[in-house]
Amino acid sequence: HAPVQLVTPLGDRFLSERLHDDLEQWVPQLTRRTVQAGHWIPRTRPDQLAAWITEFVTSVEDDRPRPAAGDRHAERFGGQLVLVTGAGSGIGRATALAFAEAGARVVAVDRNAEAAARTAESSRLAGAPAAWAETADVSDEQAMERLAAKVGAEYGVVDVLVNNAGIGLSGSFFDTTPEDWKKVLDINLWGVIHGCRLFGRRMAERGQGGHIVNVASAAAYQPSRALPAYSTSKAAVLMLSECLRAELAGQGIGVTAVCPGFVNTAITSTAHFAGVDAEEEKRLQRRVARIYGLRNYPPEKVATAILRAVARNEAVVPVTPEARGARVLSRFAPGLLRWIARVKPPV
Ligand code: NAD
């Protein structure tokens, strides 16, 4: 039995996917790949085919484990080019690694060069046939334009874009300075706009579909007296995602807004608390980090939800139970959510 790789274009009108049912019976070492394309993929997706063939041959020669036959994520994402911003830590890092495990090629972007390099290295170890680290501040329009030009020229058109980079900001409306507002909107909202505009345009021009994931927050639909600026930035990301989803649907490009909930990452220790001095800010960061630590919801579960959301082309994905609960309340009992918004946070 020789190892065999089967590539099935899902939009092939001549050779249906059903023709390959039960193939494992005859070919025990089978690696399946599917791609959203028509019959002539050697012509329309040469980059994708070449990446899969290279990866397959190398993994057979090196006797490296290949994605298991029947692994849906490997079939869906193997060989695809996935770019994740804020990939140096937390949800971004876990997401990059999950795509790497599914055999995707990964571009790990972060403003922290060392952290991005670590994620790229771990992605290779996790199974990515190729992984690159890129340093960019998502709020810097020119830096993002340079990044998009480099990625396009050197790695190809991104199949899955995850706009994840973001920062936390807590404090009442009157404690939040114009500089605080500018910073949180520049990163949390403009970072997403730059990503969608630059990478989304190339996706649309290629005409072979793709997917954009924007990491919003449960704060996008759950008001809170403690997070006016952060929640505003995330509500804007949620609405942007919905509008873009409508615009790009006809081009086979899915758009998902992910709303995680409380997730145990480093965001708690870097979040800015407006209206308090540096010492009090440190104390609040430690306290919130402790609460998130006790909740202990791992970023890996958010990553799993992101891969599933792309595979199913879901529109809005609340992740933790509290995020899902708040989403239900925002629809069916918004008055209750408004009452909860008035409660003073326990920090
Ligand atoms: P994290 O702090 O662990 O990771 C964020 C990463 O983004 C870091 O590596 C950081 O260097 C990078 N980053 C920050 N600003 C950047 C910029 N301007 N340009 C490029 N990279 C930048 O945080 P996390 O919890 O993993 O958060 C990821 C996303 O998830 C954020 O958008 C956040 O708002 C959102 N989110 C997090 C939670 C949570 O509870 N952790 C909840 C809801 C939403």
GROMACS .gro file of C-alpha atoms and ligand atoms in nm:
model
  391
    1HIS     CA    1   0.000   0.000   0.000
    2ALA     CA    2   0.151   0.328  -0.110
    3PRO     CA    3   0.050   0.649   0.064
    4VAL     CA    4  -0.202   0.834  -0.153
    5GLN     CA    5  -0.321   1.192  -0.148
    6LEU     CA    6  -0.664   1.271  -0.290
    7VAL     CA    7  -0.756   1.628  -0.377
    8THR     CA    8  -1.126   1.688  -0.435
    9PRO     CA    9  -1.253   2.020  -0.572
   10LEU     CA   10  -1.594   2.068  -0.411
   11GLY     CA   11  -1.735   2.260  -0.706
   12ASP     CA   12  -1.642   1.995  -0.968
   13ARG     CA   13  -1.945   1.939  -1.194
   14PHE     CA   14  -1.786   1.637  -1.369
   15LEU     CA   15  -1.645   1.436  -1.079
   16SER     CA   16  -1.865   1.440  -0.771
   17GLU     CA   17  -1.723   1.403  -0.421
   18ARG     CA   18  -1.940   1.093  -0.375
   19LEU     CA   19  -1.720   0.903  -0.623
   20HIS     CA   20  -1.453   0.883  -0.354
   21ASP     CA   21  -1.672   0.752  -0.072
   22ASP     CA   22  -1.531   0.446   0.109
   23LEU     CA   23  -1.194   0.484  -0.058
   24GLU     CA   24  -1.018   0.409   0.274
   25GLN     CA   25  -1.127   0.047   0.228
   26TRP     CA   26  -0.884   0.013  -0.065
   27VAL     CA   27  -0.626   0.275   0.028
   28PRO     CA   28  -0.543   0.257   0.398
   29GLN     CA   29  -0.285   0.536   0.385
   30LEU     CA   30  -0.513   0.800   0.237
   31THR     CA   31  -0.479   1.174   0.291
   32ARG     CA   32  -0.788   1.363   0.179
   33ARG     CA   33  -0.794   1.730   0.084
   34THR     CA   34  -1.090   1.935  -0.029
   35VAL     CA   35  -1.084   2.274  -0.190
   36GLN     CA   36  -1.357   2.523  -0.282
   37ALA     CA   37  -1.288   2.524  -0.656
   38GLY     CA   38  -1.412   2.386  -0.987
   39HIS     CA   39  -1.274   2.108  -1.207
   40TRP     CA   40  -0.968   2.287  -1.341
   41ILE     CA   41  -0.778   2.336  -1.015
   42PRO     CA   42  -0.434   2.287  -1.169
   43ARG     CA   43  -0.509   2.606  -1.360
   44THR     CA   44  -0.706   2.802  -1.100
   45ARG     CA   45  -0.527   2.697  -0.779
   46PRO     CA   46  -0.171   2.598  -0.877
   47ASP     CA   47  -0.033   2.749  -0.552
   48GLN     CA   48  -0.262   2.536  -0.339
   49LEU     CA   49  -0.192   2.215  -0.532
   50ALA     CA   50   0.183   2.273  -0.530
   51ALA     CA   51   0.178   2.335  -0.154
   52TRP     CA   52  -0.020   2.015  -0.090
   53ILE     CA   53   0.199   1.804  -0.316
   54THR     CA   54   0.519   1.939  -0.157
   55GLU     CA   55   0.383   1.886   0.191
   56PHE     CA   56   0.265   1.533   0.112
   57VAL     CA   57   0.588   1.421  -0.052
   58THR     CA   58   0.801   1.573   0.225
   59SER     CA   59   0.596   1.418   0.500
   60VAL     CA   60   0.618   1.073   0.332
   61GLU     CA   61   0.994   1.107   0.282
   62ASP     CA   62   1.056   1.231   0.636
   63ASP     CA   63   0.812   0.977   0.773
   64ARG     CA   64   0.632   1.259   0.951
   65PRO     CA   65   0.276   1.202   1.070
   66ARG     CA   66   0.027   1.309   0.805
   67PRO     CA   67  -0.311   1.451   0.894
   68ALA     CA   68  -0.533   1.152   0.967
   69ALA     CA   69  -0.772   1.045   0.693
   70GLY     CA   70  -1.116   1.169   0.783
   71ASP     CA   71  -0.985   1.461   0.996
   72ARG     CA   72  -1.229   1.726   0.876
   73HIS     CA   73  -1.008   2.017   0.969
   74ALA     CA   74  -0.708   1.870   0.786
   75GLU     CA   75  -0.923   1.814   0.478
   76ARG     CA   76  -1.054   2.168   0.494
   77PHE     CA   77  -0.744   2.364   0.593
   78GLY     CA   78  -0.446   2.149   0.489
   79GLY     CA   79  -0.210   2.356   0.271
   80GLN     CA   80  -0.422   2.670   0.301
   81LEU     CA   81  -0.257   3.002   0.379
   82VAL     CA   82  -0.381   3.135   0.715
   83LEU     CA   83  -0.280   3.474   0.855
   84VAL     CA   84  -0.341   3.552   1.222
   85THR     CA   85  -0.281   3.894   1.379
   86GLY     CA   86  -0.191   3.918   1.745
   87ALA     CA   87  -0.052   3.567   1.704
   88GLY     CA   88   0.216   3.613   1.968
   89SER     CA   89  -0.007   3.537   2.267
   90GLY     CA   90  -0.340   3.404   2.393
   91ILE     CA   91  -0.622   3.344   2.145
   92GLY     CA   92  -0.413   3.441   1.840
   93ARG     CA   93  -0.133   3.203   1.929
   94ALA     CA   94  -0.374   2.915   2.004
   95THR     CA   95  -0.554   2.982   1.674
   96ALA     CA   96  -0.231   2.983   1.473
   97LEU     CA   97  -0.132   2.651   1.633
   98ALA     CA   98  -0.474   2.494   1.570
   99PHE     CA   99  -0.453   2.583   1.200
  100ALA     CA  100  -0.095   2.451   1.197
  101GLU     CA  101  -0.214   2.119   1.343
  102ALA     CA  102  -0.467   2.100   1.060
  103GLY     CA  103  -0.177   2.132   0.814
  104ALA     CA  104  -0.227   2.495   0.714
  105ARG     CA  105   0.060   2.728   0.620
  106VAL     CA  106   0.067   2.998   0.885
  107VAL     CA  107   0.167   3.365   0.887
  108ALA     CA  108   0.196   3.473   1.251
  109VAL     CA  109   0.172   3.853   1.279
  110ASP     CA  110   0.233   4.047   1.598
  111ARG     CA  111   0.382   4.382   1.697
  112ASN     CA  112   0.603   4.180   1.931
  113ALA     CA  113   0.860   4.027   1.692
  114GLU     CA  114   0.994   3.770   1.938
  115ALA     CA  115   0.645   3.646   2.027
  116ALA     CA  116   0.552   3.615   1.657
  117ALA     CA  117   0.873   3.418   1.592
  118ARG     CA  118   0.794   3.180   1.880
  119THR     CA  119   0.445   3.113   1.741
  120ALA     CA  120   0.583   3.051   1.391
  121GLU     CA  121   0.840   2.806   1.532
  122SER     CA  122   0.572   2.624   1.737
  123SER     CA  123   0.346   2.616   1.428
  124ARG     CA  124   0.614   2.429   1.233
  125LEU     CA  125   0.650   2.182   1.519
  126ALA     CA  126   0.271   2.142   1.536
  127GLY     CA  127   0.255   2.033   1.171
  128ALA     CA  128   0.241   2.344   0.954
  129PRO     CA  129   0.422   2.269   0.626
  130ALA     CA  130   0.548   2.629   0.643
  131ALA     CA  131   0.516   2.910   0.895
  132TRP     CA  132   0.646   3.266   0.891
  133ALA     CA  133   0.664   3.539   1.153
  134GLU     CA  134   0.590   3.897   1.054
  135THR     CA  135   0.614   4.205   1.272
  136ALA     CA  136   0.348   4.472   1.226
  137ASP     CA  137   0.134   4.704   1.431
  138VAL     CA  138  -0.220   4.648   1.301
  139SER     CA  139  -0.317   5.008   1.374
  140ASP     CA  140  -0.044   5.140   1.143
  141GLU     CA  141  -0.198   5.171   0.795
  142GLN     CA  142   0.133   5.190   0.611
  143ALA     CA  143   0.283   4.898   0.803
  144MET     CA  144  -0.025   4.692   0.715
  145GLU     CA  145   0.005   4.787   0.349
  146ARG     CA  146   0.370   4.677   0.350
  147LEU     CA  147   0.270   4.353   0.522
  148ALA     CA  148  -0.005   4.278   0.269
  149ALA     CA  149   0.229   4.348  -0.023
  150LYS     CA  150   0.499   4.120   0.121
  151VAL     CA  151   0.260   3.837   0.206
  152GLY     CA  152   0.102   3.860  -0.142
  153ALA     CA  153   0.439   3.855  -0.318
  154GLU     CA  154   0.615   3.591  -0.106
  155TYR     CA  155   0.351   3.356   0.038
  156GLY     CA  156   0.043   3.400  -0.181
  157VAL     CA  157  -0.320   3.501  -0.134
  158VAL     CA  158  -0.447   3.442   0.218
  159ASP     CA  159  -0.725   3.181   0.237
  160VAL     CA  160  -0.821   3.248   0.598
  161LEU     CA  161  -0.759   3.583   0.767
  162VAL     CA  162  -0.798   3.607   1.145
  163ASN     CA  163  -0.808   3.969   1.265
  164ASN     CA  164  -0.743   3.897   1.631
  165ALA     CA  165  -0.498   4.158   1.764
  166GLY     CA  166  -0.662   4.370   2.031
  167ILE     CA  167  -0.611   4.541   2.365
  168GLY     CA  168  -0.820   4.581   2.679
  169LEU     CA  169  -0.932   4.915   2.824
  170SER     CA  170  -1.141   4.956   3.136
  171GLY     CA  171  -1.274   5.269   3.304
  172SER     CA  172  -1.584   5.489   3.318
  173PHE     CA  173  -1.672   5.715   3.024
  174PHE     CA  174  -1.552   6.033   3.200
  175ASP     CA  175  -1.226   5.869   3.310
  176THR     CA  176  -1.152   5.760   2.951
  177THR     CA  177  -0.938   6.025   2.782
  178PRO     CA  178  -0.947   6.106   2.408
  179GLU     CA  179  -0.601   5.939   2.386
  180ASP     CA  180  -0.743   5.623   2.547
  181TRP     CA  181  -1.031   5.624   2.296
  182LYS     CA  182  -0.799   5.679   2.005
  183LYS     CA  183  -0.565   5.397   2.105
  184VAL     CA  184  -0.837   5.137   2.159
  185LEU     CA  185  -1.023   5.229   1.840
  186ASP     CA  186  -0.698   5.242   1.639
  187ILE     CA  187  -0.605   4.887   1.737
  188ASN     CA  188  -0.936   4.710   1.800
  189LEU     CA  189  -1.134   4.865   1.514
  190TRP     CA  190  -0.891   5.017   1.262
  191GLY     CA  191  -0.665   4.711   1.289
  192VAL     CA  192  -0.960   4.499   1.174
  193ILE     CA  193  -1.053   4.748   0.899
  194HIS     CA  194  -0.698   4.748   0.762
  195GLY     CA  195  -0.684   4.367   0.766
  196CYS     CA  196  -1.023   4.325   0.593
  197ARG     CA  197  -0.948   4.593   0.336
  198LEU     CA  198  -0.599   4.481   0.237
  199PHE     CA  199  -0.620   4.101   0.260
  200GLY     CA  200  -0.994   4.082   0.181
  201ARG     CA  201  -0.946   4.272  -0.145
  202ARG     CA  202  -0.680   4.026  -0.265
  203MET     CA  203  -0.909   3.736  -0.168
  204ALA     CA  204  -1.197   3.888  -0.366
  205GLU     CA  205  -0.975   3.963  -0.668
  206ARG     CA  206  -0.850   3.604  -0.678
  207GLY     CA  207  -1.211   3.492  -0.711
  208GLN     CA  208  -1.165   3.160  -0.529
  209GLY     CA  209  -1.342   3.240  -0.203
  210GLY     CA  210  -1.187   3.250   0.141
  211HIS     CA  211  -1.279   3.341   0.497
  212ILE     CA  212  -1.232   3.636   0.732
  213VAL     CA  213  -1.260   3.595   1.108
  214ASN     CA  214  -1.283   3.908   1.320
  215VAL     CA  215  -1.233   3.858   1.693
  216ALA     CA  216  -1.490   4.083   1.863
  217SER     CA  217  -1.611   4.014   2.218
  218ALA     CA  218  -1.924   3.943   2.420
  219ALA     CA  219  -1.881   4.311   2.513
  220ALA     CA  220  -2.002   4.383   2.157
  221TYR     CA  221  -2.360   4.308   2.260
  222GLN     CA  222  -2.338   4.322   2.640
  223PRO     CA  223  -2.327   4.683   2.765
  224SER     CA  224  -2.125   4.759   3.076
  225ARG     CA  225  -2.061   5.074   3.278
  226ALA     CA  226  -1.698   4.965   3.315
  227LEU     CA  227  -1.602   4.917   2.949
  228PRO     CA  228  -1.755   5.195   2.735
  229ALA     CA  229  -1.461   5.235   2.494
  230TYR     CA  230  -1.367   4.867   2.464
  231SER     CA  231  -1.732   4.765   2.413
  232THR     CA  232  -1.782   5.036   2.150
  233SER     CA  233  -1.477   4.914   1.957
  234LYS     CA  234  -1.602   4.554   1.967
  235ALA     CA  235  -1.963   4.644   1.876
  236ALA     CA  236  -1.821   4.819   1.569
  237VAL     CA  237  -1.621   4.506   1.480
  238LEU     CA  238  -1.936   4.295   1.510
  239MET     CA  239  -2.137   4.523   1.280
  240LEU     CA  240  -1.849   4.559   1.034
  241SER     CA  241  -1.833   4.178   1.015
  242GLU     CA  242  -2.207   4.149   0.950
  243CYS     CA  243  -2.198   4.413   0.674
  244LEU     CA  244  -1.891   4.262   0.510
  245ARG     CA  245  -2.047   3.917   0.528
  246ALA     CA  246  -2.342   4.046   0.327
  247GLU     CA  247  -2.116   4.219   0.074
  248LEU     CA  248  -1.879   3.926   0.018
  249ALA     CA  249  -2.130   3.639   0.026
  250GLY     CA  250  -2.169   3.647  -0.353
  251GLN     CA  251  -1.794   3.595  -0.392
  252GLY     CA  252  -1.776   3.285  -0.173
  253ILE     CA  253  -1.598   3.471   0.107
  254GLY     CA  254  -1.736   3.402   0.454
  255VAL     CA  255  -1.706   3.649   0.740
  256THR     CA  256  -1.735   3.550   1.104
  257ALA     CA  257  -1.740   3.760   1.421
  258VAL     CA  258  -1.611   3.564   1.720
  259CYS     CA  259  -1.721   3.677   2.067
  260PRO     CA  260  -1.509   3.488   2.317
  261GLY     CA  261  -1.621   3.583   2.675
  262PHE     CA  262  -1.377   3.560   2.968
  263VAL     CA  263  -1.067   3.376   2.844
  264ASN     CA  264  -0.753   3.319   3.048
  265THR     CA  265  -0.485   3.507   2.853
  266ALA     CA  266  -0.226   3.780   2.909
  267ILE     CA  267  -0.479   4.050   2.809
  268THR     CA  268  -0.564   4.104   3.176
  269SER     CA  269  -0.208   4.202   3.267
  270THR     CA  270  -0.170   4.444   2.974
  271ALA     CA  271  -0.517   4.604   2.983
  272HIS     CA  272  -0.522   4.975   3.063
  273PHE     CA  273  -0.740   5.100   3.350
  274ALA     CA  274  -0.836   5.463   3.291
  275GLY     CA  275  -0.867   5.710   3.577
  276VAL     CA  276  -0.632   5.544   3.827
  277ASP     CA  277  -0.260   5.589   3.902
  278ALA     CA  278   0.005   5.338   3.793
  279GLU     CA  279   0.014   5.157   4.128
  280GLU     CA  280  -0.364   5.112   4.139
  281GLU     CA  281  -0.359   5.002   3.775
  282LYS     CA  282  -0.107   4.726   3.859
  283ARG     CA  283  -0.329   4.615   4.150
  284LEU     CA  284  -0.638   4.603   3.927
  285GLN     CA  285  -0.451   4.412   3.656
  286ARG     CA  286  -0.340   4.151   3.912
  287ARG     CA  287  -0.692   4.124   4.052
  288VAL     CA  288  -0.857   4.079   3.712
  289ALA     CA  289  -0.587   3.830   3.611
  290ARG     CA  290  -0.670   3.631   3.927
  291ILE     CA  291  -1.043   3.629   3.844
  292TYR     CA  292  -0.976   3.521   3.482
  293GLY     CA  293  -0.734   3.258   3.619
  294LEU     CA  294  -1.006   3.119   3.846
  295ARG     CA  295  -1.251   3.112   3.553
  296ASN     CA  296  -0.969   2.947   3.359
  297TYR     CA  297  -1.130   2.919   3.015
  298PRO     CA  298  -0.843   2.821   2.784
  299PRO     CA  299  -0.769   3.010   2.458
  300GLU     CA  300  -0.738   2.672   2.283
  301LYS     CA  301  -1.117   2.630   2.311
  302VAL     CA  302  -1.166   2.963   2.135
  303ALA     CA  303  -0.928   2.843   1.863
  304THR     CA  304  -1.136   2.526   1.819
  305ALA     CA  305  -1.450   2.740   1.790
  306ILE     CA  306  -1.278   2.955   1.526
  307LEU     CA  307  -1.181   2.658   1.306
  308ARG     CA  308  -1.531   2.515   1.338
  309ALA     CA  309  -1.687   2.853   1.256
  310VAL     CA  310  -1.480   2.882   0.937
  311ALA     CA  311  -1.559   2.525   0.833
  312ARG     CA  312  -1.933   2.588   0.886
  313ASN     CA  313  -1.925   2.951   0.773
  314GLU     CA  314  -2.096   3.074   1.090
  315ALA     CA  315  -2.183   3.445   1.119
  316VAL     CA  316  -2.157   3.524   1.490
  317VAL     CA  317  -1.995   3.287   1.737
  318PRO     CA  318  -2.024   3.350   2.112
  319VAL     CA  319  -1.780   3.105   2.271
  320THR     CA  320  -1.785   3.070   2.652
  321PRO     CA  321  -2.114   2.979   2.827
  322GLU     CA  322  -2.140   3.337   2.966
  323ALA     CA  323  -2.089   3.483   2.618
  324ARG     CA  324  -2.359   3.252   2.482
  325GLY     CA  325  -2.592   3.338   2.773
  326ALA     CA  326  -2.546   3.711   2.720
  327ARG     CA  327  -2.616   3.670   2.346
  328VAL     CA  328  -2.948   3.501   2.425
  329LEU     CA  329  -3.036   3.772   2.680
  330SER     CA  330  -2.946   4.049   2.434
  331ARG     CA  331  -3.214   3.913   2.202
  332PHE     CA  332  -3.486   3.798   2.437
  333ALA     CA  333  -3.435   3.998   2.760
  334PRO     CA  334  -3.236   4.312   2.673
  335GLY     CA  335  -3.384   4.490   2.977
  336LEU     CA  336  -3.218   4.237   3.207
  337LEU     CA  337  -2.885   4.289   3.029
  338ARG     CA  338  -2.923   4.668   3.075
  339TRP     CA  339  -2.984   4.614   3.445
  340ILE     CA  340  -2.670   4.393   3.471
  341ALA     CA  341  -2.476   4.668   3.288
  342ARG     CA  342  -2.538   4.901   3.584
  343VAL     CA  343  -2.381   4.665   3.839
  344LYS     CA  344  -2.045   4.793   3.960
  345PRO     CA  345  -1.766   4.546   3.872
  346PRO     CA  346  -1.613   4.364   4.170
  347VAL     CA  347  -1.262   4.513   4.119
  348NAD     P1  348  -0.332   3.873   2.452
  348NAD     O1  349  -0.290   3.999   2.518
  348NAD     O2  350  -0.298   3.743   2.517
  348NAD     O3  351  -0.280   3.870   2.302
  348NAD     C1  352  -0.291   3.980   2.218
  348NAD     C2  353  -0.175   3.979   2.119
  348NAD     O4  354  -0.198   4.086   2.029
  348NAD     C3  355  -0.040   4.004   2.186
  348NAD     O5  356   0.055   3.913   2.138
  348NAD     C4  357  -0.006   4.147   2.145
  348NAD     O6  358   0.135   4.170   2.132
  348NAD     C5  359  -0.077   4.158   2.012
  348NAD     N1  360  -0.111   4.297   1.979
  348NAD     C6  361  -0.167   4.390   2.060
  348NAD     N2  362  -0.178   4.505   1.995
  348NAD     C7  363  -0.127   4.486   1.870
  348NAD     C8  364  -0.109   4.569   1.757
  348NAD     N3  365  -0.145   4.697   1.760
  348NAD     N4  366  -0.055   4.516   1.646
  348NAD     C9  367  -0.018   4.386   1.643
  348NAD     N5  368  -0.030   4.303   1.747
  348NAD    C10  369  -0.084   4.352   1.860
  348NAD     O7  370  -0.490   3.887   2.434
  348NAD     P2  371  -0.606   3.782   2.395
  348NAD     O8  372  -0.692   3.765   2.515
  348NAD     O9  373  -0.553   3.665   2.328
  348NAD    O10  374  -0.689   3.874   2.295
  348NAD    C11  375  -0.700   3.849   2.158
  348NAD    C12  376  -0.829   3.913   2.108
  348NAD    O11  377  -0.939   3.854   2.174
  348NAD    C13  378  -0.838   4.064   2.133
  348NAD    O12  379  -0.897   4.126   2.021
  348NAD    C14  380  -0.932   4.073   2.252
  348NAD    O13  381  -1.000   4.196   2.258
  348NAD    C15  382  -1.024   3.957   2.224
  348NAD     N6  383  -1.096   3.908   2.341
  348NAD    C16  384  -1.029   3.854   2.446
  348NAD    C17  385  -1.102   3.811   2.557
  348NAD    C18  386  -1.036   3.751   2.679
  348NAD    O14  387  -1.105   3.732   2.779
  348NAD     N7  388  -0.908   3.719   2.676
  348NAD    C19  389  -1.240   3.823   2.559
  348NAD    C20  390  -1.302   3.878   2.449
  348NAD    C21  391  -1.230   3.919   2.339
   0.00000   0.00000   0.00000
